[in-house]
mmCIF file of C-alpha atoms in Angstrom:
data_model
loop_
_atom_site.group_PDB
_atom_site.id
_atom_site.type_symbol
_atom_site.label_atom_id
_atom_site.label_comp_id
_atom_site.label_asym_id
_atom_site.label_seq_id
_atom_site.Cartn_x
_atom_site.Cartn_y
_atom_site.Cartn_z
ATOM 1 C CA MET A 1 125.582 87.667 146.430
ATOM 2 C CA LYS A 2 128.144 91.029 145.338
ATOM 3 C CA THR A 3 130.204 92.325 147.827
ATOM 4 C CA SER A 4 130.482 95.916 147.410
ATOM 5 C CA ALA A 5 134.826 95.552 147.658
ATOM 6 C CA ASP A 6 134.029 92.813 144.409
ATOM 7 C CA SER A 7 136.685 93.504 142.105
ATOM 8 C CA ARG A 8 136.413 91.222 139.337
ATOM 9 C CA PRO A 9 136.559 92.689 135.354
ATOM 10 C CA LEU A 10 132.716 94.552 134.344
ATOM 11 C CA ALA A 11 131.199 92.412 131.925
ATOM 12 C CA THR A 12 131.966 94.831 129.410
ATOM 13 C CA GLU A 13 136.312 94.123 129.704
ATOM 14 C CA LEU A 14 135.156 90.169 129.796
ATOM 15 C CA SER A 15 135.125 87.797 127.008
ATOM 16 C CA ALA A 16 132.617 87.808 124.253
ATOM 17 C CA ASP A 17 131.670 83.680 125.243
ATOM 18 C CA ALA A 18 132.375 82.188 128.577
ATOM 19 C CA VAL A 19 133.121 78.988 127.587
ATOM 20 C CA SER A 20 135.300 78.891 123.666
ATOM 21 C CA VAL A 21 135.936 74.519 122.237
ATOM 22 C CA SER A 22 137.605 74.182 119.069
ATOM 23 C CA GLY A 23 138.452 71.157 117.678
ATOM 24 C CA LEU A 24 137.389 69.439 120.837
ATOM 25 C CA VAL A 25 137.980 65.268 120.723
ATOM 26 C CA ARG A 26 138.167 63.083 123.723
ATOM 27 C CA ASP A 27 138.614 59.519 122.109
ATOM 28 C CA PHE A 28 137.173 56.412 124.717
ATOM 29 C CA GLY A 29 136.981 53.941 121.596
ATOM 30 C CA ARG A 30 134.047 52.664 121.540
ATOM 31 C CA PHE A 31 132.255 56.369 122.133
ATOM 32 C CA GLN A 32 134.009 59.763 120.730
ATOM 33 C CA LEU A 33 133.129 62.998 121.592
ATOM 34 C CA GLY A 34 134.207 65.295 118.777
ATOM 35 C CA PRO A 35 135.086 66.846 116.549
ATOM 36 C CA LEU A 36 133.547 69.148 118.838
ATOM 37 C CA GLU A 37 133.064 73.192 117.545
ATOM 38 C CA LEU A 38 131.761 75.002 121.078
ATOM 39 C CA THR A 39 131.168 78.662 122.791
ATOM 40 C CA VAL A 40 128.812 80.142 125.330
ATOM 41 C CA PRO A 41 128.052 83.537 125.018
ATOM 42 C CA THR A 42 129.726 86.066 128.265
ATOM 43 C CA GLY A 43 125.861 86.390 129.934
ATOM 44 C CA TYR A 44 123.682 84.058 129.147
ATOM 45 C CA VAL A 45 122.556 79.928 130.606
ATOM 46 C CA THR A 46 123.312 78.291 128.140
ATOM 47 C CA GLY A 47 121.569 74.483 128.187
ATOM 48 C CA LEU A 48 123.650 71.803 127.124
ATOM 49 C CA VAL A 49 121.001 69.254 126.256
ATOM 50 C CA GLY A 50 120.358 65.272 125.366
ATOM 51 C CA ALA A 51 120.409 61.649 125.547
ATOM 52 C CA ASN A 52 122.238 59.387 128.270
ATOM 53 C CA GLY A 53 125.067 59.419 126.393
ATOM 54 C CA ALA A 54 125.732 61.799 124.057
ATOM 55 C CA GLY A 55 128.228 63.294 125.838
ATOM 56 C CA LYS A 56 127.675 66.132 128.578
ATOM 57 C CA THR A 57 129.104 65.363 131.673
ATOM 58 C CA THR A 58 132.478 64.161 128.747
ATOM 59 C CA LEU A 59 132.159 67.506 128.292
ATOM 60 C CA LEU A 60 132.240 69.025 131.599
ATOM 61 C CA LYS A 61 134.973 66.994 132.671
ATOM 62 C CA LEU A 62 136.769 68.710 129.740
ATOM 63 C CA LEU A 63 136.253 71.564 130.883
ATOM 64 C CA LEU A 64 137.002 71.317 134.108
ATOM 65 C CA GLY A 65 140.535 69.281 133.135
ATOM 66 C CA LEU A 66 139.074 66.024 134.847
ATOM 67 C CA GLN A 67 139.463 64.332 131.694
ATOM 68 C CA THR A 68 141.818 65.414 128.860
ATOM 69 C CA PRO A 69 141.412 65.720 125.036
ATOM 70 C CA ASP A 70 143.154 63.639 122.427
ATOM 71 C CA ALA A 71 142.943 67.145 120.442
ATOM 72 C CA GLY A 72 141.292 70.942 120.347
ATOM 73 C CA ALA A 73 141.839 73.228 122.778
ATOM 74 C CA MET A 74 139.058 74.683 125.359
ATOM 75 C CA SER A 75 139.166 78.130 127.619
ATOM 76 C CA LEU A 76 136.978 79.014 130.161
ATOM 77 C CA LEU A 77 135.804 83.296 130.775
ATOM 78 C CA GLY A 78 139.388 84.071 128.369
ATOM 79 C CA SER A 79 141.971 81.796 129.866
ATOM 80 C CA PRO A 80 143.514 78.465 128.271
ATOM 81 C CA VAL A 81 141.699 75.401 130.177
ATOM 82 C CA THR A 82 144.986 74.008 131.841
ATOM 83 C CA GLY A 83 145.251 72.187 135.532
ATOM 84 C CA ALA A 84 147.654 75.554 136.767
ATOM 85 C CA ASN A 85 145.027 77.821 136.009
ATOM 86 C CA VAL A 86 143.975 78.256 139.782
ATOM 87 C CA ALA A 87 142.592 82.030 139.292
ATOM 88 C CA VAL A 88 139.946 81.274 136.344
ATOM 89 C CA ARG A 89 138.608 78.012 138.701
ATOM 90 C CA GLU A 90 138.246 81.045 142.421
ATOM 91 C CA ASP A 91 135.441 82.236 138.942
ATOM 92 C CA ILE A 92 133.372 78.677 138.029
ATOM 93 C CA GLY A 93 131.239 76.698 140.803
ATOM 94 C CA VAL A 94 131.087 73.483 139.546
ATOM 95 C CA VAL A 95 127.593 70.616 140.757
ATOM 96 C CA PHE A 96 128.046 67.452 139.426
ATOM 97 C CA ASP A 97 125.285 64.821 140.275
ATOM 98 C CA ALA A 98 126.298 63.131 143.467
ATOM 99 C CA PRO A 99 128.437 65.722 145.965
ATOM 100 C CA PHE A 100 132.220 65.402 146.060
ATOM 101 C CA VAL A 101 132.774 65.872 148.750
ATOM 102 C CA LEU A 102 133.412 62.537 151.920
ATOM 103 C CA PRO A 103 130.025 60.846 152.940
ATOM 104 C CA ASP A 104 130.964 61.628 156.501
ATOM 105 C CA TRP A 105 131.054 64.768 156.502
ATOM 106 C CA THR A 106 128.932 66.873 158.085
ATOM 107 C CA VAL A 107 127.011 70.204 155.834
ATOM 108 C CA THR A 108 129.038 72.202 157.925
ATOM 109 C CA LYS A 109 132.515 70.607 158.139
ATOM 110 C CA ALA A 110 131.716 70.224 154.485
ATOM 111 C CA GLY A 111 132.247 73.592 153.482
ATOM 112 C CA ARG A 112 135.162 73.913 156.097
ATOM 113 C CA ALA A 113 137.185 72.016 154.391
ATOM 114 C CA ILE A 114 136.012 73.648 151.093
ATOM 115 C CA ALA A 115 136.393 77.154 152.416
ATOM 116 C CA PRO A 116 140.896 77.131 151.896
ATOM 117 C CA PHE A 117 140.580 76.415 148.391
ATOM 118 C CA TYR A 118 138.683 79.950 147.416
ATOM 119 C CA SER A 119 139.559 83.057 147.986
ATOM 120 C CA ARG A 120 136.144 85.063 147.791
ATOM 121 C CA TRP A 121 134.293 82.386 150.663
ATOM 122 C CA SER A 122 131.753 83.921 151.890
ATOM 123 C CA PRO A 123 131.578 81.441 155.363
ATOM 124 C CA ASP A 124 127.910 83.335 155.748
ATOM 125 C CA LEU A 125 126.308 83.381 152.543
ATOM 126 C CA PHE A 126 127.332 79.644 152.611
ATOM 127 C CA ASP A 127 125.669 79.488 156.153
ATOM 128 C CA SER A 128 122.534 81.634 154.207
ATOM 129 C CA PHE A 129 122.944 79.436 151.447
ATOM 130 C CA VAL A 130 122.604 76.033 154.590
ATOM 131 C CA GLN A 131 119.077 77.933 155.701
ATOM 132 C CA ARG A 132 117.426 78.932 152.407
ATOM 133 C CA PHE A 133 117.566 75.386 150.907
ATOM 134 C CA HIS A 134 116.939 74.145 155.154
ATOM 135 C CA LEU A 135 119.426 71.817 155.176
ATOM 136 C CA ASP A 136 120.211 69.971 158.736
ATOM 137 C CA PRO A 137 124.051 71.608 159.510
ATOM 138 C CA HIS A 138 125.092 68.767 161.856
ATOM 139 C CA ALA A 139 123.285 66.227 159.192
ATOM 140 C CA THR A 140 126.018 63.848 157.000
ATOM 141 C CA VAL A 141 126.372 64.796 153.696
ATOM 142 C CA LYS A 142 125.254 60.363 153.326
ATOM 143 C CA SER A 143 122.283 61.202 154.981
ATOM 144 C CA LEU A 144 120.893 63.548 152.695
ATOM 145 C CA SER A 145 118.408 62.517 149.868
ATOM 146 C CA ARG A 146 118.911 63.765 146.258
ATOM 147 C CA GLY A 147 117.627 66.593 146.607
ATOM 148 C CA GLU A 148 119.728 68.008 149.859
ATOM 149 C CA GLY A 149 122.830 66.935 148.343
ATOM 150 C CA THR A 150 122.528 68.558 144.948
ATOM 151 C CA LYS A 151 121.055 71.312 147.428
ATOM 152 C CA LEU A 152 124.459 71.308 149.266
ATOM 153 C CA MET A 153 126.908 71.509 146.399
ATOM 154 C CA LEU A 154 125.018 74.307 144.908
ATOM 155 C CA ALA A 155 125.507 76.326 148.682
ATOM 156 C CA LEU A 156 129.018 74.740 147.754
ATOM 157 C CA ALA A 157 129.600 76.327 144.307
ATOM 158 C CA MET A 158 128.188 79.560 145.085
ATOM 159 C CA ALA A 159 129.889 80.193 147.713
ATOM 160 C CA HIS A 160 132.983 81.751 146.775
ATOM 161 C CA GLN A 161 130.807 84.017 144.326
ATOM 162 C CA PRO A 162 131.550 82.239 140.839
ATOM 163 C CA ARG A 163 131.245 84.480 137.580
ATOM 164 C CA LEU A 164 130.592 81.000 135.616
ATOM 165 C CA LEU A 165 128.622 78.185 136.519
ATOM 166 C CA LEU A 166 129.012 74.512 134.919
ATOM 167 C CA LEU A 167 125.955 72.223 136.370
ATOM 168 C CA ASP A 168 125.566 68.999 134.988
ATOM 169 C CA GLU A 169 121.734 67.825 135.589
ATOM 170 C CA PRO A 170 120.639 70.069 137.782
ATOM 171 C CA THR A 171 117.278 68.684 138.049
ATOM 172 C CA SER A 172 117.763 65.421 138.074
ATOM 173 C CA GLY A 173 115.697 63.119 140.236
ATOM 174 C CA LEU A 174 114.154 66.208 142.178
ATOM 175 C CA ASP A 175 110.859 66.724 142.171
ATOM 176 C CA PRO A 176 109.329 69.254 140.904
ATOM 177 C CA ALA A 177 108.884 71.710 143.957
ATOM 178 C CA THR A 178 112.781 71.527 144.302
ATOM 179 C CA ARG A 179 113.418 71.300 140.763
ATOM 180 C CA ARG A 180 111.865 75.815 141.091
ATOM 181 C CA ASP A 181 112.928 76.575 143.389
ATOM 182 C CA LEU A 182 116.044 75.948 142.420
ATOM 183 C CA LEU A 183 115.607 77.190 138.354
ATOM 184 C CA ASP A 184 114.945 79.936 140.788
ATOM 185 C CA LEU A 185 117.713 80.158 142.542
ATOM 186 C CA PHE A 186 119.527 80.322 139.265
ATOM 187 C CA ALA A 187 117.407 83.239 137.252
ATOM 188 C CA GLU A 188 118.349 85.216 140.661
ATOM 189 C CA PHE A 189 121.913 84.789 139.844
ATOM 190 C CA MET A 190 121.370 85.502 136.396
ATOM 191 C CA ALA A 191 119.738 88.949 138.013
ATOM 192 C CA ALA A 192 122.395 89.838 140.827
ATOM 193 C CA ASP A 193 125.639 90.699 137.105
ATOM 194 C CA ASP A 194 125.914 91.106 134.209
ATOM 195 C CA SER A 195 128.885 88.792 134.065
ATOM 196 C CA HIS A 196 127.593 85.820 135.462
ATOM 197 C CA THR A 197 127.093 82.919 133.024
ATOM 198 C CA ILE A 198 126.046 79.899 133.696
ATOM 199 C CA LEU A 199 125.766 76.392 131.655
ATOM 200 C CA PHE A 200 123.789 73.215 132.656
ATOM 201 C CA SER A 201 123.630 69.884 130.973
ATOM 202 C CA THR A 202 119.653 68.305 131.369
ATOM 203 C CA HIS A 203 117.456 65.966 129.567
ATOM 204 C CA ILE A 204 114.806 67.707 130.708
ATOM 205 C CA THR A 205 113.491 70.016 128.293
ATOM 206 C CA SER A 206 110.836 72.058 130.513
ATOM 207 C CA ASP A 207 114.311 73.310 131.991
ATOM 208 C CA LEU A 208 115.536 74.654 129.158
ATOM 209 C CA GLU A 209 112.462 76.355 128.051
ATOM 210 C CA ARG A 210 111.924 77.749 131.664
ATOM 211 C CA LEU A 211 115.529 79.288 131.876
ATOM 212 C CA ALA A 212 117.745 78.872 128.877
ATOM 213 C CA ASP A 213 118.890 81.146 126.585
ATOM 214 C CA HIS A 214 120.905 79.498 123.841
ATOM 215 C CA VAL A 215 120.915 75.870 123.496
ATOM 216 C CA ARG A 216 123.349 73.580 121.624
ATOM 217 C CA VAL A 217 122.172 70.162 121.965
ATOM 218 C CA LEU A 218 124.955 67.188 121.523
ATOM 219 C CA SER A 219 124.276 63.427 119.522
ATOM 220 C CA HIS A 220 126.315 60.768 119.699
ATOM 221 C CA GLY A 221 128.919 63.226 120.340
ATOM 222 C CA ARG A 222 128.605 65.590 118.470
ATOM 223 C CA LEU A 223 127.182 68.773 117.942
ATOM 224 C CA VAL A 224 124.000 68.734 115.423
ATOM 225 C CA GLU A 225 121.817 71.815 116.365
ATOM 226 C CA THR A 226 123.460 75.785 118.085
ATOM 227 C CA GLY A 227 121.675 78.164 118.226
ATOM 228 C CA THR A 228 119.325 81.182 120.873
ATOM 229 C CA VAL A 229 116.623 78.767 122.029
ATOM 230 C CA ASP A 230 113.178 80.728 119.161
ATOM 231 C CA GLU A 231 116.181 80.117 116.869
ATOM 232 C CA VAL A 232 116.527 76.464 117.192
ATOM 233 C CA LEU A 233 112.468 75.774 117.401
ATOM 234 C CA GLU A 234 111.505 78.739 115.054
ATOM 235 C CA ARG A 235 113.938 76.263 112.010
ATOM 236 C CA TYR A 236 111.956 73.426 112.552
ATOM 237 C CA ALA A 237 108.130 71.595 112.717
ATOM 238 C CA VAL A 238 106.734 67.895 113.431
ATOM 239 C CA VAL A 239 105.081 66.299 110.898
ATOM 240 C CA ARG A 240 102.591 63.290 110.941
ATOM 241 C CA GLY A 241 100.492 61.404 108.620
ATOM 242 C CA PRO A 242 99.576 57.968 107.192
ATOM 243 C CA ARG A 243 102.647 56.243 106.005
ATOM 244 C CA ARG A 244 101.273 55.860 102.364
ATOM 245 C CA VAL A 245 102.224 59.993 102.187
ATOM 246 C CA LEU A 246 106.183 58.849 102.150
ATOM 247 C CA THR A 247 108.217 58.604 99.387
ATOM 248 C CA GLN A 248 112.092 58.943 98.888
ATOM 249 C CA GLN A 249 112.623 62.680 98.478
ATOM 250 C CA THR A 250 109.645 63.036 101.427
ATOM 251 C CA ARG A 251 111.519 60.443 103.392
ATOM 252 C CA SER A 252 114.949 62.609 102.620
ATOM 253 C CA LEU A 253 113.372 65.273 104.669
ATOM 254 C CA ILE A 254 112.220 64.353 108.116
ATOM 255 C CA HIS A 255 114.390 64.767 110.809
ATOM 256 C CA GLY A 256 114.112 61.039 113.383
ATOM 257 C CA LEU A 257 111.987 59.464 111.352
ATOM 258 C CA HIS A 258 109.181 57.773 113.729
ATOM 259 C CA GLU A 259 107.370 55.166 111.799
ATOM 260 C CA ARG A 260 105.142 52.737 113.721
ATOM 261 C CA ALA A 261 101.977 50.850 112.730
ATOM 262 C CA ASP A 262 100.409 52.827 109.352
ATOM 263 C CA ILE A 263 101.357 56.112 110.347
ATOM 264 C CA PHE A 264 104.798 58.557 110.991
ATOM 265 C CA ASP A 265 106.196 61.695 112.677
ATOM 266 C CA GLY A 266 109.740 64.451 112.982
ATOM 267 C CA LEU A 267 111.348 66.611 112.400
ATOM 268 C CA ILE A 268 110.973 68.282 109.505
ATOM 269 C CA ASP A 269 113.617 72.261 108.739
ATOM 270 C CA THR A 270 109.745 74.472 108.174
ATOM 271 C CA ALA A 271 110.881 75.543 104.894
ATOM 272 C CA HIS A 272 109.626 72.004 104.256
ATOM 273 C CA THR A 273 106.108 71.848 105.127
ATOM 274 C CA SER A 274 104.862 72.389 101.753
ATOM 275 C CA GLY A 275 106.809 69.170 100.823
ATOM 276 C CA PHE A 276 103.882 66.912 102.029
ATOM 277 C CA GLY A 277 100.680 68.232 100.920
ATOM 278 C CA PRO A 278 97.375 67.877 102.471
ATOM 279 C CA ALA A 279 97.215 64.280 104.744
ATOM 280 C CA VAL A 280 99.658 65.100 107.713
ATOM 281 C CA VAL A 281 99.688 67.692 110.216
ATOM 282 C CA ILE A 282 102.177 69.688 110.739
ATOM 283 C CA ASP A 283 103.008 71.123 114.182
ATOM 284 C CA PRO A 284 105.682 73.874 115.831
ATOM 285 C CA ALA A 285 108.384 72.110 116.979
ATOM 286 C CA THR A 286 109.025 71.897 121.253
ATOM 287 C CA LEU A 287 112.825 71.476 122.232
ATOM 288 C CA ASP A 288 111.456 68.274 123.386
ATOM 289 C CA ASP A 289 111.104 66.891 119.618
ATOM 290 C CA VAL A 290 114.548 68.049 118.496
ATOM 291 C CA VAL A 291 115.920 66.812 120.389
ATOM 292 C CA VAL A 292 114.570 62.954 120.757
ATOM 293 C CA HIS A 293 114.516 63.091 116.714
ATOM 294 C CA LEU A 294 117.605 64.785 116.113
ATOM 295 C CA SER A 295 119.355 61.983 118.011
ATOM 296 C CA THR A 296 118.868 59.812 115.269
ATOM 297 C CA THR A 297 121.073 61.937 113.343
ATOM 298 C CA GLU A 298 124.874 62.713 112.939
ATOM 299 C CA GLN A 299 123.943 66.784 110.874
ATOM 300 C CA GLU A 300 126.918 68.049 112.587
ATOM 301 C CA VAL A 301 126.881 72.246 112.991
ATOM 302 C CA SER A 302 129.253 75.020 114.223
ATOM 303 C CA ALA A 303 128.496 77.085 117.106
#
């Protein structure tokens, strides 16, 4: 997708972190995001994962300057997040869970309306995405299905050839075939240039397992786990067994203990697998296990 005239910096000249957050706080009263320390490395796909209400969308809106933090600092592609930083915004593509263009616009008009805001906008590239996604150029935005609306947002986000994609639940509510197509597109975007980076929020952990290199887990506005996908999975196991084996000591080793009838399950550090005896079953943890069980904890870590 890159053009031969592209004069943007090489990956070696870029910041090691495409996204950096330090001491970030956004207080809504009944909910507070942060204090948050978080980084997203350049050249990788990072999944921002957590239950609904964990703070994922709030974080993305803060990064885009759509909300104002109460404290802390943020940078995108090595530059501070400010409303006047137009040059950095040229390198960022954004997809939220609903179209941000006027509902009565056609697909073609949406592209023409957005084009003047980006110096590298490519009408040919936009048209190629419209064709690839089988969108009717004359269809109005309000007539599009959820999947079609997401595809339009991706076409608008990628037609100006960004280096960083910020995606908020891009595959939520989509059928399996459409989800697969979008994940393929993200993989192509990453393969096209070593400087390309994706930060996408999701609660669909199967998407993370297919695409993500790194994962950041949010729970109740706090960062509770961070690392590469492999690192995170290696840290945990799932323990299941009869409740009679639970003691004060073993309970203290379990993240997100779930008890029902006479059995229990929970997440444990792999270093603690020998502390439960022969009456339990211990299995490798999945990302879904990690998210579900850590979402009930408040153990804060740093990126």
